[in-house]
mmCIF file of C-alpha atoms and ligand atoms in Angstrom:
data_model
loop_
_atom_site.group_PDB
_atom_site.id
_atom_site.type_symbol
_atom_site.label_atom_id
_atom_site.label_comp_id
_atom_site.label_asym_id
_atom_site.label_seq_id
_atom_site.Cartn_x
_atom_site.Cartn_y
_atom_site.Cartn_z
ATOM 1 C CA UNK A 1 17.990 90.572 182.092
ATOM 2 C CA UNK A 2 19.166 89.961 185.727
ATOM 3 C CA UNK A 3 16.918 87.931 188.000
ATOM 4 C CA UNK A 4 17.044 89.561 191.381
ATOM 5 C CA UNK A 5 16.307 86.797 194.059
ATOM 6 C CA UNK A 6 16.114 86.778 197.508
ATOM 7 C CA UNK A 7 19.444 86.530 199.472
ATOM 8 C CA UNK A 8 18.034 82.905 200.474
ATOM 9 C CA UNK A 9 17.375 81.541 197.671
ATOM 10 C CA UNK A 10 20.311 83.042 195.790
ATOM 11 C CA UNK A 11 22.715 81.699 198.298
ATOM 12 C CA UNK A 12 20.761 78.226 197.562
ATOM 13 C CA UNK A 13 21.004 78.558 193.858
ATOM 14 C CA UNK A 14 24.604 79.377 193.780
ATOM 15 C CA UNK A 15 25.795 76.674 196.657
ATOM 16 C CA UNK A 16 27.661 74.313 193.545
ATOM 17 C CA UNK A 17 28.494 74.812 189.854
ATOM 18 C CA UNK A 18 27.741 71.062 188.578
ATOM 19 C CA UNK A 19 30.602 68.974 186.367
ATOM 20 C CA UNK A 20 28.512 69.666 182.839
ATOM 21 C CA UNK A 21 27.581 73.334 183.602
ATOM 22 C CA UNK A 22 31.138 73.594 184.835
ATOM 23 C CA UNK A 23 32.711 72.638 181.418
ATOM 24 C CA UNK A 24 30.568 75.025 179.609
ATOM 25 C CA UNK A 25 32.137 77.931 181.332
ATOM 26 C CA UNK A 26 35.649 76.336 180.887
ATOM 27 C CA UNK A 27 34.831 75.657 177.397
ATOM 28 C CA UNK A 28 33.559 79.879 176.899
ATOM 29 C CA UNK A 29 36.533 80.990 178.739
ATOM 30 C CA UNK A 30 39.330 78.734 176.295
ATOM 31 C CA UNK A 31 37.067 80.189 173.697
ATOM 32 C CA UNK A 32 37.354 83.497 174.133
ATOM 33 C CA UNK A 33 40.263 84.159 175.584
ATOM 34 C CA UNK A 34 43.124 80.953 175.070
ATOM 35 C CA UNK A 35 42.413 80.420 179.102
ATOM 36 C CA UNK A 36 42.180 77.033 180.146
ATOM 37 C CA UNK A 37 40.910 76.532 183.673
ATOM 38 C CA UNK A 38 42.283 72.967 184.962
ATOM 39 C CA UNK A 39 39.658 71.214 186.897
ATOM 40 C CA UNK A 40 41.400 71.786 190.076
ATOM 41 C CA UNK A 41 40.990 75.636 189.724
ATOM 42 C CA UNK A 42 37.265 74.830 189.606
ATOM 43 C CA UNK A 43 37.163 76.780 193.083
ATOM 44 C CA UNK A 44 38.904 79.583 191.623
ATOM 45 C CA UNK A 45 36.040 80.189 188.665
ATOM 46 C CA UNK A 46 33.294 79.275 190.786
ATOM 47 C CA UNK A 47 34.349 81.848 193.725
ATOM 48 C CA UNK A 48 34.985 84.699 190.538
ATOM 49 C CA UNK A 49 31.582 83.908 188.878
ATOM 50 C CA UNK A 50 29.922 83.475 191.823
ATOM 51 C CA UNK A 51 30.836 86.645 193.252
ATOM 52 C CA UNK A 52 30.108 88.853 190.096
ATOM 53 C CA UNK A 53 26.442 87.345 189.818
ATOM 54 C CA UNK A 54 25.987 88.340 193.267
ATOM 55 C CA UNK A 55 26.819 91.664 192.120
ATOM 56 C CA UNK A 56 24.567 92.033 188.718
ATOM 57 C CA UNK A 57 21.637 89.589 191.002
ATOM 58 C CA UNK A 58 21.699 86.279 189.146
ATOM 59 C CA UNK A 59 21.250 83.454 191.401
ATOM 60 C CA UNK A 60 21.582 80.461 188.963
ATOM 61 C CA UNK A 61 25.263 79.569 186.563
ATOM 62 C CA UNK A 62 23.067 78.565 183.765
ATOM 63 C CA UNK A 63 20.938 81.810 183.253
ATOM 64 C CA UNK A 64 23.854 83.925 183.961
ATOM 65 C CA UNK A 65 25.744 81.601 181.286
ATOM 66 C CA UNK A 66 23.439 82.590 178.459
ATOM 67 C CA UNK A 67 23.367 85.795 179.632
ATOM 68 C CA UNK A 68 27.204 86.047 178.914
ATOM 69 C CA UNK A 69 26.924 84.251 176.006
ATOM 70 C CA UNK A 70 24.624 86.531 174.212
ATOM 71 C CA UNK A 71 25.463 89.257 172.075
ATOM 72 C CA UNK A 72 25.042 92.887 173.047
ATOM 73 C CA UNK A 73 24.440 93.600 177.201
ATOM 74 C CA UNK A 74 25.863 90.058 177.448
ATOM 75 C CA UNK A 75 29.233 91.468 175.827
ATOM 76 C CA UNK A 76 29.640 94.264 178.403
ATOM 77 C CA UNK A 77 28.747 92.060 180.813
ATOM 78 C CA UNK A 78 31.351 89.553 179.893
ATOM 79 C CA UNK A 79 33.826 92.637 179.624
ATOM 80 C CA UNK A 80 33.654 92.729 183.247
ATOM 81 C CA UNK A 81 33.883 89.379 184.252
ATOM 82 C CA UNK A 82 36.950 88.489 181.968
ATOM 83 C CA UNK A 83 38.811 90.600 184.330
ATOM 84 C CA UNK A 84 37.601 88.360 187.328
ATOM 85 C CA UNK A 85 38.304 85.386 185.495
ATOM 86 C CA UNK A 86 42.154 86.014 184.339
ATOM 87 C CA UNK A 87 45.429 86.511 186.608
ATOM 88 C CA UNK A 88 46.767 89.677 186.444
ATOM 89 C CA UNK A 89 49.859 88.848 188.933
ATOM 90 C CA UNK A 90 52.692 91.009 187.734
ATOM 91 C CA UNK A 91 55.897 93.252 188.836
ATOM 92 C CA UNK A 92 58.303 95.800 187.497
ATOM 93 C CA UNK A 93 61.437 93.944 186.260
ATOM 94 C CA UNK A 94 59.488 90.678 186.824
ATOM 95 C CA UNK A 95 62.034 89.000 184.178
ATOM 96 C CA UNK A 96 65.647 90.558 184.961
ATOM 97 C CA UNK A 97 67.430 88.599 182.480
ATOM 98 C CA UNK A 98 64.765 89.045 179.570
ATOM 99 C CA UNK A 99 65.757 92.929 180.252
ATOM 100 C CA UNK A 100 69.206 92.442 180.623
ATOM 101 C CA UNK A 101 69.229 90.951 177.451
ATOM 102 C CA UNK A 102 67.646 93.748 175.493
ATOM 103 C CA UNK A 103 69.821 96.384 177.683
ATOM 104 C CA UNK A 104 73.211 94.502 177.413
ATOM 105 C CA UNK A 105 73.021 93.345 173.637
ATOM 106 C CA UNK A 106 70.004 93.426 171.232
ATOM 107 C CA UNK A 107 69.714 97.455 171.976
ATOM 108 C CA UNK A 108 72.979 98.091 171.272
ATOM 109 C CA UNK A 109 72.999 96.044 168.365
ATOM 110 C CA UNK A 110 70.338 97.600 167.006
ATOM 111 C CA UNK A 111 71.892 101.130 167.710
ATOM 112 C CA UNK A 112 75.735 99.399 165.914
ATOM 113 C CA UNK A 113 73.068 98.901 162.817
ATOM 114 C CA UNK A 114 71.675 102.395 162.994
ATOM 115 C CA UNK A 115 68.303 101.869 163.791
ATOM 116 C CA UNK A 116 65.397 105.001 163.625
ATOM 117 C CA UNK A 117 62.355 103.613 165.544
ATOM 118 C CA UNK A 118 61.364 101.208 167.866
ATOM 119 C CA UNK A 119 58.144 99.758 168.157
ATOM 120 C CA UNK A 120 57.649 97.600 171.379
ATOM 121 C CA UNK A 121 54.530 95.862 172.372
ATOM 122 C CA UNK A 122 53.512 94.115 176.115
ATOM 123 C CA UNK A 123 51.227 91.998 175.040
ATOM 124 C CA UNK A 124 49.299 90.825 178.642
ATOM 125 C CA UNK A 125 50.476 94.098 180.428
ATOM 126 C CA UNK A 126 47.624 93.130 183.288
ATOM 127 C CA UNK A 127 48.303 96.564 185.534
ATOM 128 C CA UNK A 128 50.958 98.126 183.305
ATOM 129 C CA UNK A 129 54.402 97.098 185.228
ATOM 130 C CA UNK A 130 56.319 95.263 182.044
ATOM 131 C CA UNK A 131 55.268 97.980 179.823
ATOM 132 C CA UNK A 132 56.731 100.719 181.995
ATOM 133 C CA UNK A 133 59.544 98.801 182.484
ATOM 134 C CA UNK A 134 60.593 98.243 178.908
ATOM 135 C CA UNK A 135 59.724 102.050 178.694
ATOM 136 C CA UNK A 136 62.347 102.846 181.197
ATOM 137 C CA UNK A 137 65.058 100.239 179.614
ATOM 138 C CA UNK A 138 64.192 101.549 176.493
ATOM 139 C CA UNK A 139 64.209 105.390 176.855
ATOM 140 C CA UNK A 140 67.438 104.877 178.977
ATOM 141 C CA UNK A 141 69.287 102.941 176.169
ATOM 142 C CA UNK A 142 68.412 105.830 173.549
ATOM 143 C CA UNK A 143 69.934 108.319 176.190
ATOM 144 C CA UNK A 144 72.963 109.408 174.297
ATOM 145 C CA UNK A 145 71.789 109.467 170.692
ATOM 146 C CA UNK A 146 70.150 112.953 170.293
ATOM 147 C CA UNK A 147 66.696 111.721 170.064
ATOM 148 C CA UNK A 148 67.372 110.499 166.574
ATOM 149 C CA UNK A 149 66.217 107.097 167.628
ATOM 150 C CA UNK A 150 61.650 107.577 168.083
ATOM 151 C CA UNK A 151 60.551 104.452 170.317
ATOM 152 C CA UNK A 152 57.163 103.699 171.755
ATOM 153 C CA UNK A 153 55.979 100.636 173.503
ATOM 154 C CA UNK A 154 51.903 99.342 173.655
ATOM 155 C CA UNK A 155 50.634 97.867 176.017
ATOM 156 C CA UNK A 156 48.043 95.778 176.173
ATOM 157 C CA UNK A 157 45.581 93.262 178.054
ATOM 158 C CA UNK A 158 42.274 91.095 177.039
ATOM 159 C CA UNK A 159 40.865 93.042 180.147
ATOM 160 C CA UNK A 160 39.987 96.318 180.242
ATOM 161 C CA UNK A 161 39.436 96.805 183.644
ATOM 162 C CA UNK A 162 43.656 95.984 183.580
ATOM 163 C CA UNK A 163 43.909 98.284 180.761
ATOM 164 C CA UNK A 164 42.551 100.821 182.524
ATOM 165 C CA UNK A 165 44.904 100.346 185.717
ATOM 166 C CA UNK A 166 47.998 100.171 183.681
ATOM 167 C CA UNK A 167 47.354 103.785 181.565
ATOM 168 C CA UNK A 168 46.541 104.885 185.436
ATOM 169 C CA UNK A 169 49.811 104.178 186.126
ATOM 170 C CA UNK A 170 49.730 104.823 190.181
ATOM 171 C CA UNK A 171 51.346 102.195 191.930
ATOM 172 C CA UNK A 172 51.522 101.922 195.626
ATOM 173 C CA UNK A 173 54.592 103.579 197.090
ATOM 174 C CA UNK A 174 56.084 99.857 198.803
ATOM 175 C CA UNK A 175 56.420 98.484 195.384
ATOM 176 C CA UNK A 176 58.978 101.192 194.406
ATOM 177 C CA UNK A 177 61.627 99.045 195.591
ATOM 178 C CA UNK A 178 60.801 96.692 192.703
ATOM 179 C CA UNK A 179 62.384 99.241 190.058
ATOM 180 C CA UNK A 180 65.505 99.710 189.991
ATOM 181 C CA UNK A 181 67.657 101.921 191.637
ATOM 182 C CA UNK A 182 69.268 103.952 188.362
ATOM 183 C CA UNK A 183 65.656 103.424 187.037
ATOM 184 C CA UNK A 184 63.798 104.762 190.010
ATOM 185 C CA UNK A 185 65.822 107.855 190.085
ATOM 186 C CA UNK A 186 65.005 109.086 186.738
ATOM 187 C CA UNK A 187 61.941 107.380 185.701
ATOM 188 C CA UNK A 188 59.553 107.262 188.753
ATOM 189 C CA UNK A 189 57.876 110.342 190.877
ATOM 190 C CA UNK A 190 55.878 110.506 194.214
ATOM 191 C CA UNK A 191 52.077 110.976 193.842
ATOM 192 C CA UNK A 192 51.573 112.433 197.123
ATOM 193 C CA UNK A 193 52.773 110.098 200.094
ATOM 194 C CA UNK A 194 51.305 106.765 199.562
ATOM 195 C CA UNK A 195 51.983 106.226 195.707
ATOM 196 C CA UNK A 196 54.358 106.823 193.024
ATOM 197 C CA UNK A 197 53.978 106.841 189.036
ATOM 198 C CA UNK A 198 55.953 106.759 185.985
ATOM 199 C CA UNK A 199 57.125 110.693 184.601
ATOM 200 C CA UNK A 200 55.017 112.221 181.791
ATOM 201 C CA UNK A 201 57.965 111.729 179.185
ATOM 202 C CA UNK A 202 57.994 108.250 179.155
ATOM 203 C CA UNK A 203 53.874 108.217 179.399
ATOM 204 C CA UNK A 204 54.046 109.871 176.251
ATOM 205 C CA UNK A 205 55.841 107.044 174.969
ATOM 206 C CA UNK A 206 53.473 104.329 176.168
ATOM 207 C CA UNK A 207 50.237 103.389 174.133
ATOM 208 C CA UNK A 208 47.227 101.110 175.815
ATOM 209 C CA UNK A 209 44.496 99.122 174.054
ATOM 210 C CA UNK A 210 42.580 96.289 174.918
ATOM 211 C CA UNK A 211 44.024 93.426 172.790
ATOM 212 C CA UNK A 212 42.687 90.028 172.628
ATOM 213 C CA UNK A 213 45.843 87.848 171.654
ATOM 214 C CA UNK A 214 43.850 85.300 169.737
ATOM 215 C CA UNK A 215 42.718 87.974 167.531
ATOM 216 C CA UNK A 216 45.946 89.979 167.739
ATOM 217 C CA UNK A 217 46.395 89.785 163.777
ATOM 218 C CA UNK A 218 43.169 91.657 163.769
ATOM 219 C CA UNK A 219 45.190 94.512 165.643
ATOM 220 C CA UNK A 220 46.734 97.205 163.996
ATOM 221 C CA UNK A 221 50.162 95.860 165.438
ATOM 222 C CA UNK A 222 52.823 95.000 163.022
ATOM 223 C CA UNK A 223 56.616 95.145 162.337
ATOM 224 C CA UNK A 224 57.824 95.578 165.993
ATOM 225 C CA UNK A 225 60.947 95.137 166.928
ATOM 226 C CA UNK A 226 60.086 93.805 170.479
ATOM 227 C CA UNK A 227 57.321 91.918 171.693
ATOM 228 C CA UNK A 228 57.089 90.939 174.843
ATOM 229 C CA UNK A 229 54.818 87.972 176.127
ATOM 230 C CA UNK A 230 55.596 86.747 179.632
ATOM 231 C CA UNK A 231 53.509 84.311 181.682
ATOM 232 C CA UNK A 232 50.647 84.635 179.135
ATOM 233 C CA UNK A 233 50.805 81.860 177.368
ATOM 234 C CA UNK A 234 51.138 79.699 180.411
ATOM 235 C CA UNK A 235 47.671 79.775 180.882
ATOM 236 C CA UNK A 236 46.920 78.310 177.445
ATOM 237 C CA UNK A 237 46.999 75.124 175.894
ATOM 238 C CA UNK A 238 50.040 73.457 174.661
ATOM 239 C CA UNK A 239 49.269 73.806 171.021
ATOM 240 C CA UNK A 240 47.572 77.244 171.027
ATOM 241 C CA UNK A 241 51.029 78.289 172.363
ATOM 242 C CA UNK A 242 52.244 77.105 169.129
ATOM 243 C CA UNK A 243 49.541 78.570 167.569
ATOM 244 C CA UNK A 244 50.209 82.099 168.746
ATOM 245 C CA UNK A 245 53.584 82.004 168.927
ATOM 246 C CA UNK A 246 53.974 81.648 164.986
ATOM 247 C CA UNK A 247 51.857 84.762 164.957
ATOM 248 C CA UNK A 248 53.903 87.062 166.824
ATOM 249 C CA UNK A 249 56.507 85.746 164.845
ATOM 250 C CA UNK A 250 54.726 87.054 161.763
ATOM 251 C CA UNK A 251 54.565 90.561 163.317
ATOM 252 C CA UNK A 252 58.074 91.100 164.176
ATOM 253 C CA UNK A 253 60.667 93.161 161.708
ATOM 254 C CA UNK A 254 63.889 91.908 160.813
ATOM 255 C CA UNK A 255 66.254 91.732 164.032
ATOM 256 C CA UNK A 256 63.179 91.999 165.777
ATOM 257 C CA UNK A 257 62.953 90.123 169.553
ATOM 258 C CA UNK A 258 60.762 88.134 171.088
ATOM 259 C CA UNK A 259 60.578 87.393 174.746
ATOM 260 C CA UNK A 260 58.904 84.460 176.307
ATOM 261 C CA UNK A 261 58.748 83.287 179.584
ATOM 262 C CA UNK A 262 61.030 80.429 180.274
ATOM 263 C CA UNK A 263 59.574 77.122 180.060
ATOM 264 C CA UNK A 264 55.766 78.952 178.238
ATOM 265 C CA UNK A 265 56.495 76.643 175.344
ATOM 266 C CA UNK A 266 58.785 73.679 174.667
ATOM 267 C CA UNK A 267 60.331 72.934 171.505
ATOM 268 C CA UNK A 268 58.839 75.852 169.817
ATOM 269 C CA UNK A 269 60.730 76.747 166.407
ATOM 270 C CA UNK A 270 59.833 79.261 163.237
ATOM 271 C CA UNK A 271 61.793 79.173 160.238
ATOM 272 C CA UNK A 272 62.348 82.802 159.932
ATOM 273 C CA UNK A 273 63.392 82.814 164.093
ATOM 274 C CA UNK A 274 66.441 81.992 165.887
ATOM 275 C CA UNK A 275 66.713 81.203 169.075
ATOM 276 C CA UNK A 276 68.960 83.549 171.046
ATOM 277 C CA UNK A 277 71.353 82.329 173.817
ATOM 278 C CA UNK A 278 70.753 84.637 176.666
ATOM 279 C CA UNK A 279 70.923 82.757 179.998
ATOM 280 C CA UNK A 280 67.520 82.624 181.743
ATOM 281 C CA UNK A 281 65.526 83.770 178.954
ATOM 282 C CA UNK A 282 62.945 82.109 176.258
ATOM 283 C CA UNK A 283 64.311 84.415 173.172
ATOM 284 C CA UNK A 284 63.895 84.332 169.690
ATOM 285 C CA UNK A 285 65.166 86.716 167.061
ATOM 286 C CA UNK A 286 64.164 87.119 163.260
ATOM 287 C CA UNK A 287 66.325 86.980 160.387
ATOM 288 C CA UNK A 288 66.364 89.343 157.596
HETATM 289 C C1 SAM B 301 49.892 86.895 184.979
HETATM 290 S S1 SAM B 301 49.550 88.314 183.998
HETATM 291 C C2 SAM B 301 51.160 88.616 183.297
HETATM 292 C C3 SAM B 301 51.512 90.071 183.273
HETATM 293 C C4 SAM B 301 52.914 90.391 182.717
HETATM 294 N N1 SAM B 301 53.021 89.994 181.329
HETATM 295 C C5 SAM B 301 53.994 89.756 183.540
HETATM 296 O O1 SAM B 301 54.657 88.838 183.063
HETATM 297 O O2 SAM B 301 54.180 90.148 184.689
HETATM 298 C C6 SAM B 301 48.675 87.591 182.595
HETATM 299 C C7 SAM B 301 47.869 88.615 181.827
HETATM 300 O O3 SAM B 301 47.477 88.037 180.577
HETATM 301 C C8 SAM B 301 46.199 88.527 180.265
HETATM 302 N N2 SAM B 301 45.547 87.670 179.271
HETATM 303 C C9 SAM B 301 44.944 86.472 179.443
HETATM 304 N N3 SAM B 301 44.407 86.047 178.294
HETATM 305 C C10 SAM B 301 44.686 86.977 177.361
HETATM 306 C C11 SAM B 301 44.380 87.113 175.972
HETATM 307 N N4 SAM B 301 43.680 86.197 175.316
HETATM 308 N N5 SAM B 301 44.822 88.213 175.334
HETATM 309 C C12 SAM B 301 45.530 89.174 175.992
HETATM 310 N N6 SAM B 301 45.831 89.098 177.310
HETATM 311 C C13 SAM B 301 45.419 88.022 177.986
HETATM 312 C C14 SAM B 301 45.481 88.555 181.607
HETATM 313 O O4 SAM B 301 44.354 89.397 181.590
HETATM 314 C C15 SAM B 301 46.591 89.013 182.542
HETATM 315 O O5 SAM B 301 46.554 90.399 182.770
#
């Protein structure tokens, strides 16, 4: 239960986060979610924490901590605060060459091999931007063969609150400069003056769930031929990278593509995965 205190004391009880109660919230956030906060983005979790206790009326890390740690209310609560505690920093097109690369050959490819559906997935889709851009690449590829080829793309995030903004799809109106131009033509339409969103046929092709990559073999996600999962990882730990990376391997199809951020892993390998010379990209695609 929150403990409503004074705005004096509370602003006494939450002046510092010591070292020890500091790497218990580290420790529950690497946990949870793969994060690892480095201890010089201590002011970065404080500040997040601090601020969302002001907001439920906790005035002391430790209580709040159990709180969180608890089953049940301290679930929701932690719902909200994982969004407060992850980076959600995205664009449309963030990657160019990671789409050039499934525009220019794997698509095509694909298409040469006769291909009937493509599953896609965004794994940390944070406000929705990659997912509507592989949408756009995608449904613009398949222009041109009669609708034979079904595609759909999910997106997802370990924060709901993210979740939510991405299947809201309304993005403020400077950012439409960000897609591009043959994109923004066909793909993109005004809401009112101030904000644009993506057109209801490729909404209908996009999917959103909250998805918890360290328990993403628990998700009913499995041969896709894309997957998609760009400055995620870069917030893990070097051999959790590994870790996940062999999973997504494990849920790709034949031919199926995986896109990394360059330099989100070094040295990475899979048996059944070969690495794909694209220039600027972190690509891997599965054998037969
Ligand atoms: C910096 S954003 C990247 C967004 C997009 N992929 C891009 O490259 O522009 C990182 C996203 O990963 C999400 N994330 C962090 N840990 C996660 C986890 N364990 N499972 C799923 N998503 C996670 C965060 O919530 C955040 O929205």
């Amino acid at each position: 239960m929150a403990v409503a205190l004074n705005p004096h004391d509370s602003a006494l009880a939450l002046a510092g986060m010591d070292e020890a109660v500091f790497a218990r919230w580290v420790a529950l956030l690497e946990r949870r979610t793969g994060v690892v906060v480095a201890p010089q983005r201590k002011p970065f979790l404080v500040s997040a924490v601090r601020a969302r206790m002001r907001e439920v009326g906790y005035g002391n890390f430790m209580q709040y901590f159990e709180h969180i740690s608890a089953p049940g209310a301290g679930a929701v609560e932690w719902a909200t605060l994982v969004d407060r505690l992850t980076v959600h920093e995205t664009r449309f097109f963030r990657h160019m060459p990671s789409f050039d690369l499934i525009r220019e050959r794997w698509l095509p490819e694909r298409l040469g091999n006769g291909i009937g559906a493509l599953h896609a997935w965004s794994v940390g889709c944070a406000s929705g931007e990659e997912a509507w851009s592989l949408a756009m690449v995608l449904h613009h590829g398949l222009l041109g063969h009669g609708g034979k080829v079904h595609f759909g793309v999910t997106a997802s995030d370990v924060s709901s609150a993210a979740v939510a903004t991405a299947r809201a799809a309304i993005y403020p109106r400077g950012r439409i400069e960000e897609v591009p131009a043959l994109y923004r033509a066909k793909y993109v339409e005004m809401r009112g003056e101030e904000a644009f969103t993506p057109i209801a046929s490729l909404r209908k092709r996009v999917a959103f769930a909250r998805v918890n990559l360290l328990q993403a073999a628990a998700a009913p996600l499995q041969r896709l031929n894309l997957i998609f999962c760009q400055n995620v990882l870069m917030y893990f730990a070097r051999e959790r990278r590994r870790e996940l990376l062999d999973g997504l391997a494990g849920l790709l199809e034949p031919q199926g593509l995986l896109l990394i951020g360059p330099g989100e892993v070094t040295s990475w390998s899979h048996p059944a995965l070969t690495r794909v010379a694209w220039q600027g990209t972190l690509a891997y695609q599965r054998r037969d």
